Short mmCIF file of C-alpha atoms in Angstrom, two decimals:
data_model
loop_
_atom_site.label_atom_id
_atom_site.label_comp_id
_atom_site.label_asym_id
_atom_site.label_seq_id
_atom_site.Cartn_x
_atom_site.Cartn_y
_atom_site.Cartn_z
CA UNK A 1 -34.20 27.25 67.79
CA UNK A 2 -33.57 25.10 70.37
CA UNK A 3 -34.98 23.82 73.04
CA UNK A 4 -32.65 20.89 74.42
CA UNK A 5 -34.32 18.77 77.63
CA UNK A 6 -33.87 17.98 80.79
CA UNK A 7 -32.44 14.55 80.60
CA UNK A 8 -29.95 15.70 77.74
CA UNK A 9 -28.36 18.61 79.80
CA UNK A 10 -28.43 15.76 82.25
CA UNK A 11 -26.57 14.01 80.09
CA UNK A 12 -24.27 16.23 78.66
CA UNK A 13 -23.21 16.68 82.40
CA UNK A 14 -22.42 13.96 83.80
CA UNK A 15 -19.69 13.54 80.68
CA UNK A 16 -18.09 15.91 83.08
CA UNK A 17 -17.12 18.12 80.21
CA UNK A 18 -20.17 20.54 80.17
CA UNK A 19 -21.90 22.70 82.43
CA UNK A 20 -25.34 24.84 81.59
CA UNK A 21 -27.36 27.73 82.66
CA UNK A 22 -30.73 28.86 81.83
CA UNK A 23 -30.99 33.00 81.44
CA UNK A 24 -34.58 34.30 81.49
CA UNK A 25 -35.24 36.74 79.02
CA UNK A 26 -33.95 39.29 81.11
CA UNK A 27 -30.86 37.83 81.21
CA UNK A 28 -31.03 36.49 84.71
CA UNK A 29 -29.49 33.19 85.67
CA UNK A 30 -33.00 31.17 87.08
CA UNK A 31 -31.00 27.76 86.73
CA UNK A 32 -28.41 25.95 86.32
CA UNK A 33 -26.24 22.34 86.49
CA UNK A 34 -24.72 21.20 89.23
CA UNK A 35 -21.55 21.88 88.56
CA UNK A 36 -21.52 25.22 86.39
CA UNK A 37 -20.27 27.10 89.69
CA UNK A 38 -16.64 24.64 89.86
CA UNK A 39 -16.95 25.02 85.73
CA UNK A 40 -17.26 28.72 85.58
CA UNK A 41 -15.82 29.86 88.84
CA UNK A 42 -17.95 31.63 90.06
CA UNK A 43 -19.95 32.39 93.31
CA UNK A 44 -22.64 29.64 94.44
CA UNK A 45 -25.38 32.27 94.64
CA UNK A 46 -25.70 32.80 91.08
CA UNK A 47 -29.28 31.98 90.93
CA UNK A 48 -31.19 35.07 90.34
CA UNK A 49 -27.94 37.02 89.13
CA UNK A 50 -27.48 38.76 85.58
CA UNK A 51 -25.74 36.40 83.56
CA UNK A 52 -23.15 39.08 83.09
CA UNK A 53 -22.23 39.50 87.03
CA UNK A 54 -21.29 36.24 86.09
CA UNK A 55 -20.02 36.04 82.82
CA UNK A 56 -18.13 39.31 82.14
CA UNK A 57 -17.52 38.23 79.13
CA UNK A 58 -20.59 38.99 77.35
CA UNK A 59 -20.52 43.08 79.24
CA UNK A 60 -21.83 44.88 76.04
CA UNK A 61 -23.40 42.75 73.88
CA UNK A 62 -27.00 42.37 75.59
CA UNK A 63 -28.66 43.98 73.22
CA UNK A 64 -26.83 40.09 70.43
CA UNK A 65 -28.30 38.35 74.38
CA UNK A 66 -31.97 39.66 74.51
CA UNK A 67 -32.32 39.09 70.74
CA UNK A 68 -31.16 35.65 70.78
CA UNK A 69 -34.02 35.46 74.46
CA UNK A 70 -36.89 36.39 71.70
CA UNK A 71 -35.35 33.83 69.13
CA UNK A 72 -34.24 36.08 66.41
CA UNK A 73 -30.61 35.61 66.21
CA UNK A 74 -29.42 31.82 66.43
CA UNK A 75 -26.54 31.99 69.20
CA UNK A 76 -23.37 33.23 69.63
CA UNK A 77 -20.12 30.99 70.78
CA UNK A 78 -17.12 32.70 72.58
CA UNK A 79 -13.93 30.31 72.32
CA UNK A 80 -11.17 30.77 74.83
CA UNK A 81 -12.36 31.64 77.52
CA UNK A 82 -9.56 32.04 80.08
CA UNK A 83 -10.47 31.38 83.74
CA UNK A 84 -7.96 31.29 86.77
CA UNK A 85 -8.80 27.42 88.64
CA UNK A 86 -8.05 27.08 92.10
CA UNK A 87 -4.71 25.27 92.12
CA UNK A 88 -3.07 28.51 90.69
CA UNK A 89 -3.04 27.27 86.06
CA UNK A 90 -5.48 28.44 83.73
CA UNK A 91 -8.74 27.33 82.75
CA UNK A 92 -10.32 27.52 79.17
CA UNK A 93 -13.40 27.41 78.49
CA UNK A 94 -16.25 27.86 75.13
CA UNK A 95 -19.06 30.00 76.52
CA UNK A 96 -22.43 28.86 73.96
CA UNK A 97 -25.61 30.30 73.80
CA UNK A 98 -28.56 28.50 72.64
CA UNK A 99 -32.01 30.21 72.09
CA UNK A 100 -35.50 28.75 74.05
CA UNK A 101 -38.29 27.84 72.17
CA UNK A 102 -40.75 27.21 75.05
CA UNK A 103 -39.33 29.25 77.91
CA UNK A 104 -38.08 32.47 75.92
CA UNK A 105 -34.80 32.52 77.43
CA UNK A 106 -30.79 31.13 76.70
CA UNK A 107 -29.86 28.27 76.90
CA UNK A 108 -25.44 28.67 77.86
CA UNK A 109 -24.05 25.43 77.49
CA UNK A 110 -20.33 25.50 79.22
CA UNK A 111 -17.74 22.76 78.16
CA UNK A 112 -14.23 22.61 79.61
CA UNK A 113 -11.45 23.12 76.93
CA UNK A 114 -8.20 23.16 78.67
CA UNK A 115 -6.71 20.42 77.69
CA UNK A 116 -7.55 20.71 74.10
CA UNK A 117 -6.46 24.50 74.13
CA UNK A 118 -3.53 23.48 75.98
CA UNK A 119 -3.11 21.08 73.51
CA UNK A 120 -3.76 23.91 70.78
CA UNK A 121 -0.99 26.50 71.97
CA UNK A 122 1.98 24.02 72.98
CA UNK A 123 1.78 23.06 68.46
CA UNK A 124 1.05 26.44 68.72
CA UNK A 125 4.21 27.37 70.22
CA UNK A 126 5.98 23.89 68.68
CA UNK A 127 5.32 26.01 65.85
CA UNK A 128 6.87 28.85 66.13
CA UNK A 129 9.83 27.44 67.73
CA UNK A 130 10.25 24.71 64.86
CA UNK A 131 9.42 28.97 62.30
CA UNK A 132 13.24 30.15 64.76
CA UNK A 133 14.64 26.82 64.15
CA UNK A 134 14.05 27.17 60.81
CA UNK A 135 14.83 30.61 60.17
CA UNK A 136 18.40 29.93 62.18
CA UNK A 137 18.90 27.23 60.01
CA UNK A 138 19.16 29.12 57.38
CA UNK A 139 20.92 31.74 58.33
CA UNK A 140 23.74 28.73 59.60
CA UNK A 141 23.26 27.56 55.54
CA UNK A 142 24.02 31.44 54.48
CA UNK A 143 26.76 31.24 56.52
CA UNK A 144 27.96 27.98 55.36
CA UNK A 145 28.00 28.78 52.35
CA UNK A 146 29.69 31.87 52.10
CA UNK A 147 32.63 30.46 54.68
CA UNK A 148 32.84 27.60 51.70
CA UNK A 149 32.85 29.35 49.14
CA UNK A 150 35.95 31.38 51.12
CA UNK A 151 37.77 28.18 52.00
CA UNK A 152 37.29 27.58 48.27
CA UNK A 153 38.73 30.60 47.49
CA UNK A 154 41.24 30.42 50.00
CA UNK A 155 42.50 26.82 48.69
CA UNK A 156 41.95 27.82 45.47
CA UNK A 157 44.71 31.11 45.90
CA UNK A 158 47.13 29.10 47.84
CA UNK A 159 47.65 26.00 45.03
CA UNK A 160 48.26 28.26 42.05
CA UNK A 161 50.24 30.05 44.52
CA UNK A 162 52.31 27.08 45.14
CA UNK A 163 52.32 25.69 42.02
CA UNK A 164 55.60 28.48 40.80
CA UNK A 165 57.94 27.90 43.44
CA UNK A 166 57.38 24.39 43.39
CA UNK A 167 57.69 24.56 39.67
CA UNK A 168 60.90 26.66 39.88
CA UNK A 169 63.13 24.49 41.97
CA UNK A 170 61.78 21.37 39.92
CA UNK A 171 63.98 23.71 37.27
CA UNK A 172 66.52 23.98 38.33
CA UNK A 173 66.63 20.38 40.14
CA UNK A 174 66.93 18.67 37.15
CA UNK A 175 69.17 21.25 35.43
CA UNK A 176 71.57 20.72 38.35
CA UNK A 177 70.98 16.45 37.64
CA UNK A 178 72.14 17.35 33.93
CA UNK A 179 75.29 19.30 35.06
CA UNK A 180 76.31 17.00 37.49
CA UNK A 181 76.08 13.25 36.28
CA UNK A 182 79.73 12.92 35.16
CA UNK A 183 81.33 15.23 38.63
CA UNK A 184 78.38 14.29 41.40
CA UNK A 185 78.87 11.03 42.97
CA UNK A 186 76.05 8.71 42.89
CA UNK A 187 75.28 9.46 46.67
CA UNK A 188 74.42 12.92 46.15
CA UNK A 189 73.05 12.99 42.67
CA UNK A 190 70.45 10.33 44.82
CA UNK A 191 69.97 12.36 46.86
CA UNK A 192 68.41 15.38 44.50
CA UNK A 193 66.52 12.78 42.85
CA UNK A 194 64.83 12.37 45.82
CA UNK A 195 64.53 15.67 46.05
CA UNK A 196 62.88 15.72 42.79
CA UNK A 197 60.32 12.87 43.94
CA UNK A 198 59.23 14.82 46.93
CA UNK A 199 58.38 18.12 44.46
CA UNK A 200 56.46 15.53 42.00
CA UNK A 201 54.45 14.47 45.16
CA UNK A 202 53.92 18.06 46.33
CA UNK A 203 52.97 19.38 43.24
CA UNK A 204 49.50 16.30 42.98
CA UNK A 205 49.04 16.92 46.33
CA UNK A 206 48.28 20.73 44.79
CA UNK A 207 46.61 19.32 42.82
CA UNK A 208 44.36 17.21 44.50
CA UNK A 209 43.27 20.40 46.84
CA UNK A 210 42.60 22.40 43.14
CA UNK A 211 40.65 18.72 41.42
CA UNK A 212 38.36 19.32 45.11
CA UNK A 213 37.34 23.00 44.84
CA UNK A 214 36.50 22.15 40.96
CA UNK A 215 34.86 19.12 42.08
CA UNK A 216 32.68 21.02 44.85
CA UNK A 217 31.28 23.35 42.40
CA UNK A 218 30.64 20.90 40.06
CA UNK A 219 33.49 21.73 37.08
CA UNK A 220 34.86 18.50 36.76
CA UNK A 221 35.36 18.10 32.86
CA UNK A 222 36.80 14.28 31.46
CA UNK A 223 39.22 14.66 28.00
CA UNK A 224 38.40 11.18 27.80
CA UNK A 225 41.28 9.13 24.94
CA UNK A 226 42.89 5.76 25.08
CA UNK A 227 45.63 5.90 27.11
CA UNK A 228 47.91 2.56 28.12
CA UNK A 229 47.46 2.16 31.57
CA UNK A 230 50.31 -0.63 32.11
CA UNK A 231 52.29 2.44 31.11
CA UNK A 232 50.82 5.28 33.81
CA UNK A 233 50.77 2.38 35.67
CA UNK A 234 54.59 2.63 36.02
CA UNK A 235 54.91 5.57 35.66
CA UNK A 236 53.49 6.41 38.81
CA UNK A 237 55.57 3.81 40.53
CA UNK A 238 58.78 5.42 40.12
CA UNK A 239 57.55 8.53 42.53
CA UNK A 240 57.40 5.46 44.93
CA UNK A 241 60.73 3.47 44.22
CA UNK A 242 63.27 4.85 46.56
CA UNK A 243 60.04 5.49 49.57
CA UNK A 244 60.10 2.05 49.02
CA UNK A 245 63.50 1.18 48.71
CA UNK A 246 64.23 3.24 51.78
CA UNK A 247 61.57 1.96 54.07
CA UNK A 248 62.52 -2.26 52.76
CA UNK A 249 59.26 -2.91 51.08
CA UNK A 250 58.58 -5.00 48.43
CA UNK A 251 57.07 -4.33 44.99
CA UNK A 252 55.26 -7.21 43.24
CA UNK A 253 54.15 -6.25 39.99
CA UNK A 254 51.31 -8.32 38.21
CA UNK A 255 51.47 -6.93 34.75
CA UNK A 256 50.01 -8.19 31.26
CA UNK A 257 53.00 -8.45 28.53
CA UNK A 258 51.94 -6.41 26.44
CA UNK A 259 49.81 -3.01 26.27
CA UNK A 260 46.11 -2.20 28.13
CA UNK A 261 44.62 0.52 26.90
CA UNK A 262 42.03 2.43 28.67
CA UNK A 263 39.74 4.78 27.64
CA UNK A 264 40.10 8.27 29.64
CA UNK A 265 42.36 10.73 31.04
CA UNK A 266 46.07 9.54 31.13
CA UNK A 267 46.32 13.30 34.40
CA UNK A 268 43.61 12.07 35.76
CA UNK A 269 44.19 8.23 35.66
CA UNK A 270 47.83 9.10 37.19
CA UNK A 271 45.93 11.38 39.94
CA UNK A 272 44.31 8.59 40.67
CA UNK A 273 47.47 6.28 40.69
CA UNK A 274 49.41 8.83 43.26
CA UNK A 275 46.03 8.58 45.82
CA UNK A 276 45.81 5.46 45.44
CA UNK A 277 49.50 3.74 45.94
CA UNK A 278 50.61 6.72 48.25
CA UNK A 279 47.83 5.52 50.57
CA UNK A 280 48.98 1.32 49.72
CA UNK A 281 53.13 2.58 50.46
CA UNK A 282 51.63 4.72 53.53
CA UNK A 283 50.48 2.42 55.38
CA UNK A 284 52.22 -1.15 54.45
CA UNK A 285 54.59 -1.62 57.66
CA UNK A 286 58.94 -1.31 56.74
CA UNK A 287 59.94 -4.36 55.13
CA UNK A 288 55.76 -5.34 54.24
CA UNK A 289 54.45 -5.47 50.66
CA UNK A 290 52.18 -4.12 48.04
CA UNK A 291 51.23 -5.34 45.71
CA UNK A 292 49.91 -3.86 41.86
CA UNK A 293 48.22 -6.04 39.96
CA UNK A 294 46.35 -5.17 36.09
CA UNK A 295 44.11 -6.93 33.15
CA UNK A 296 42.10 -6.50 30.97
CA UNK A 297 38.53 -8.10 31.90
CA UNK A 298 35.20 -8.16 29.43
CA UNK A 299 34.26 -4.97 30.06
CA UNK A 300 36.84 -3.17 31.44
CA UNK A 301 40.36 -3.00 32.08
CA UNK A 302 41.11 -3.84 35.94
CA UNK A 303 43.62 -2.13 38.13
CA UNK A 304 44.48 -4.04 42.06
CA UNK A 305 46.27 -2.25 44.65
CA UNK A 306 47.08 -3.87 47.33
CA UNK A 307 48.78 -3.70 51.31
CA UNK A 308 50.31 -5.29 53.59
CA UNK A 309 49.08 -2.94 56.48
CA UNK A 310 47.03 -2.62 59.48
CA UNK A 311 44.17 -3.13 57.82
CA UNK A 312 40.43 -1.65 58.38
CA UNK A 313 37.16 -2.38 60.86
CA UNK A 314 33.65 -2.77 58.52
CA UNK A 315 32.80 0.32 59.90
CA UNK A 316 35.82 2.38 58.65
CA UNK A 317 35.32 1.00 54.85
CA UNK A 318 31.56 2.31 54.93
CA UNK A 319 33.17 5.91 56.16
CA UNK A 320 36.28 5.17 53.57
CA UNK A 321 35.51 7.58 50.85
CA UNK A 322 34.14 10.56 52.32
CA UNK A 323 35.84 13.23 52.32
CA UNK A 324 38.46 14.17 55.11
CA UNK A 325 37.45 10.85 56.86
CA UNK A 326 40.45 9.64 58.20
CA UNK A 327 40.49 5.96 60.38
CA UNK A 328 41.37 5.87 63.65
CA UNK A 329 45.14 3.24 62.74
CA UNK A 330 45.56 7.26 60.57
CA UNK A 331 45.10 8.86 63.19
CA UNK A 332 46.24 7.29 66.21
CA UNK A 333 49.89 6.79 63.80
CA UNK A 334 52.28 9.47 62.83
CA UNK A 335 50.75 9.03 59.20
CA UNK A 336 50.32 12.30 57.45
CA UNK A 337 47.23 13.07 55.45
CA UNK A 338 43.99 15.38 55.78
CA UNK A 339 41.68 12.35 53.92
CA UNK A 340 40.76 13.74 50.82
CA UNK A 341 42.64 11.27 48.40
CA UNK A 342 40.57 8.62 48.30
CA UNK A 343 37.62 11.27 47.88
CA UNK A 344 39.36 12.19 45.00
CA UNK A 345 39.80 8.75 43.78
CA UNK A 346 37.06 7.44 43.88
CA UNK A 347 35.39 11.31 42.46
CA UNK A 348 37.59 10.45 39.74
CA UNK A 349 37.28 6.22 39.15
CA UNK A 350 33.22 7.38 38.56
CA UNK A 351 33.72 10.91 36.45
CA UNK A 352 36.22 8.42 33.68
CA UNK A 353 32.47 5.60 33.75
CA UNK A 354 34.27 3.62 35.98
CA UNK A 355 34.24 1.60 40.00
CA UNK A 356 36.29 1.38 43.04
CA UNK A 357 35.63 -0.84 45.57
CA UNK A 358 38.14 -2.02 49.52
CA UNK A 359 38.08 -5.34 50.97
CA UNK A 360 39.48 -5.01 53.93
CA UNK A 361 40.47 -7.23 57.23
CA UNK A 362 41.94 -5.93 60.25
CA UNK A 363 45.72 -6.69 61.02
CA UNK A 364 45.86 -7.76 57.75
CA UNK A 365 45.87 -5.15 55.24
CA UNK A 366 43.60 -3.61 52.56
CA UNK A 367 43.01 -3.84 48.62
CA UNK A 368 41.47 -0.93 46.41
CA UNK A 369 40.30 -3.01 43.01
CA UNK A 370 39.56 0.14 40.49
CA UNK A 371 37.86 -0.70 36.90
CA UNK A 372 38.22 1.64 34.00
CA UNK A 373 36.38 1.55 30.69
CA UNK A 374 37.90 -0.20 27.27
CA UNK A 375 38.40 2.26 24.01
CA UNK A 376 35.31 2.02 22.14
CA UNK A 377 35.12 0.75 19.23
CA UNK A 378 35.85 3.16 16.09
CA UNK A 379 32.73 3.66 15.19
CA UNK A 380 31.30 4.62 18.93
CA UNK A 381 33.98 7.48 19.30
CA UNK A 382 32.22 10.80 20.76
CA UNK A 383 35.37 12.37 21.07
CA UNK A 384 33.08 14.81 23.74
CA UNK A 385 34.06 16.21 26.45
CA UNK A 386 32.27 14.17 29.37
CA UNK A 387 32.08 16.57 32.13
CA UNK A 388 31.09 15.09 36.34
#
């Protein structure tokens, strides 16, 4: 049992957050601290009143109170007891009953826990709000996932559907070109060749869409073989020759006399070249220069493609390989594109075990550098497919 001396009670009250009342075995208030009525929000004529009239929270537990007064119960505690404060706000108290040994009564200790209780309530509210936000986020993610799946399905279906008419038109144009070499004027033969190049361009765009779908599905597989990187560069440049001629763009080639072997999948490498060269020719102004350099390093084959276009800021370079990203100059110009080419190029280069980087100066052009793995030595060749 507890017998708190007056000095201790006075000290507790002086902290400003505690008040006390002494209760007789008959549950009558016999003594209170000076701040008791203010804290409990009761009438000043509290002395001589039953405890249950001062604190209605104890109504119905009188047997428990009498047992505490008799010393047969260790005590009783109530938390989060509400009181309406003079300003209309809600205050919170903790009421603790302790037995008094010498006087055979009860000591009621009242603690003002308004600050802690409000803080706890705010935490509970924030926790509930976080749970609600989490549920909303999960629901939003599920909807985004479903939309993404629908988008992937749509892109895949649309791309496959585009392939057939492109293939048919390309075939007919080739037949016309083959049959008309002797009688069709050279000017019209050039028109047909330009059309064939544009169909090839569209076919490469369709390939990009299908590649994006495979990237998002994690299904990119590189079927690596020894390829002639120099030959792939030359074949890819043929698609842009007419465009460069129409726009009076100069193509500077710095290629070795011999083949440059690399280890990769020819079609995927050509897809990267199409995107990088396409960017270079699109962003190079009329009369500008596109430079292509290729050489074999000690550990990799290195290909550089540079242009004399508008260039980029450092911030734009940091974001350049993100999907659907387009620089400010691209958005403000008439240059078409959806911002997938460089993302796909980077993904495919890295899937080969190579690397890609960009170096650009605003107003002075852009340089892309790619590195490709050299063919492994005969004893190290592994013909297994390399998944992304």
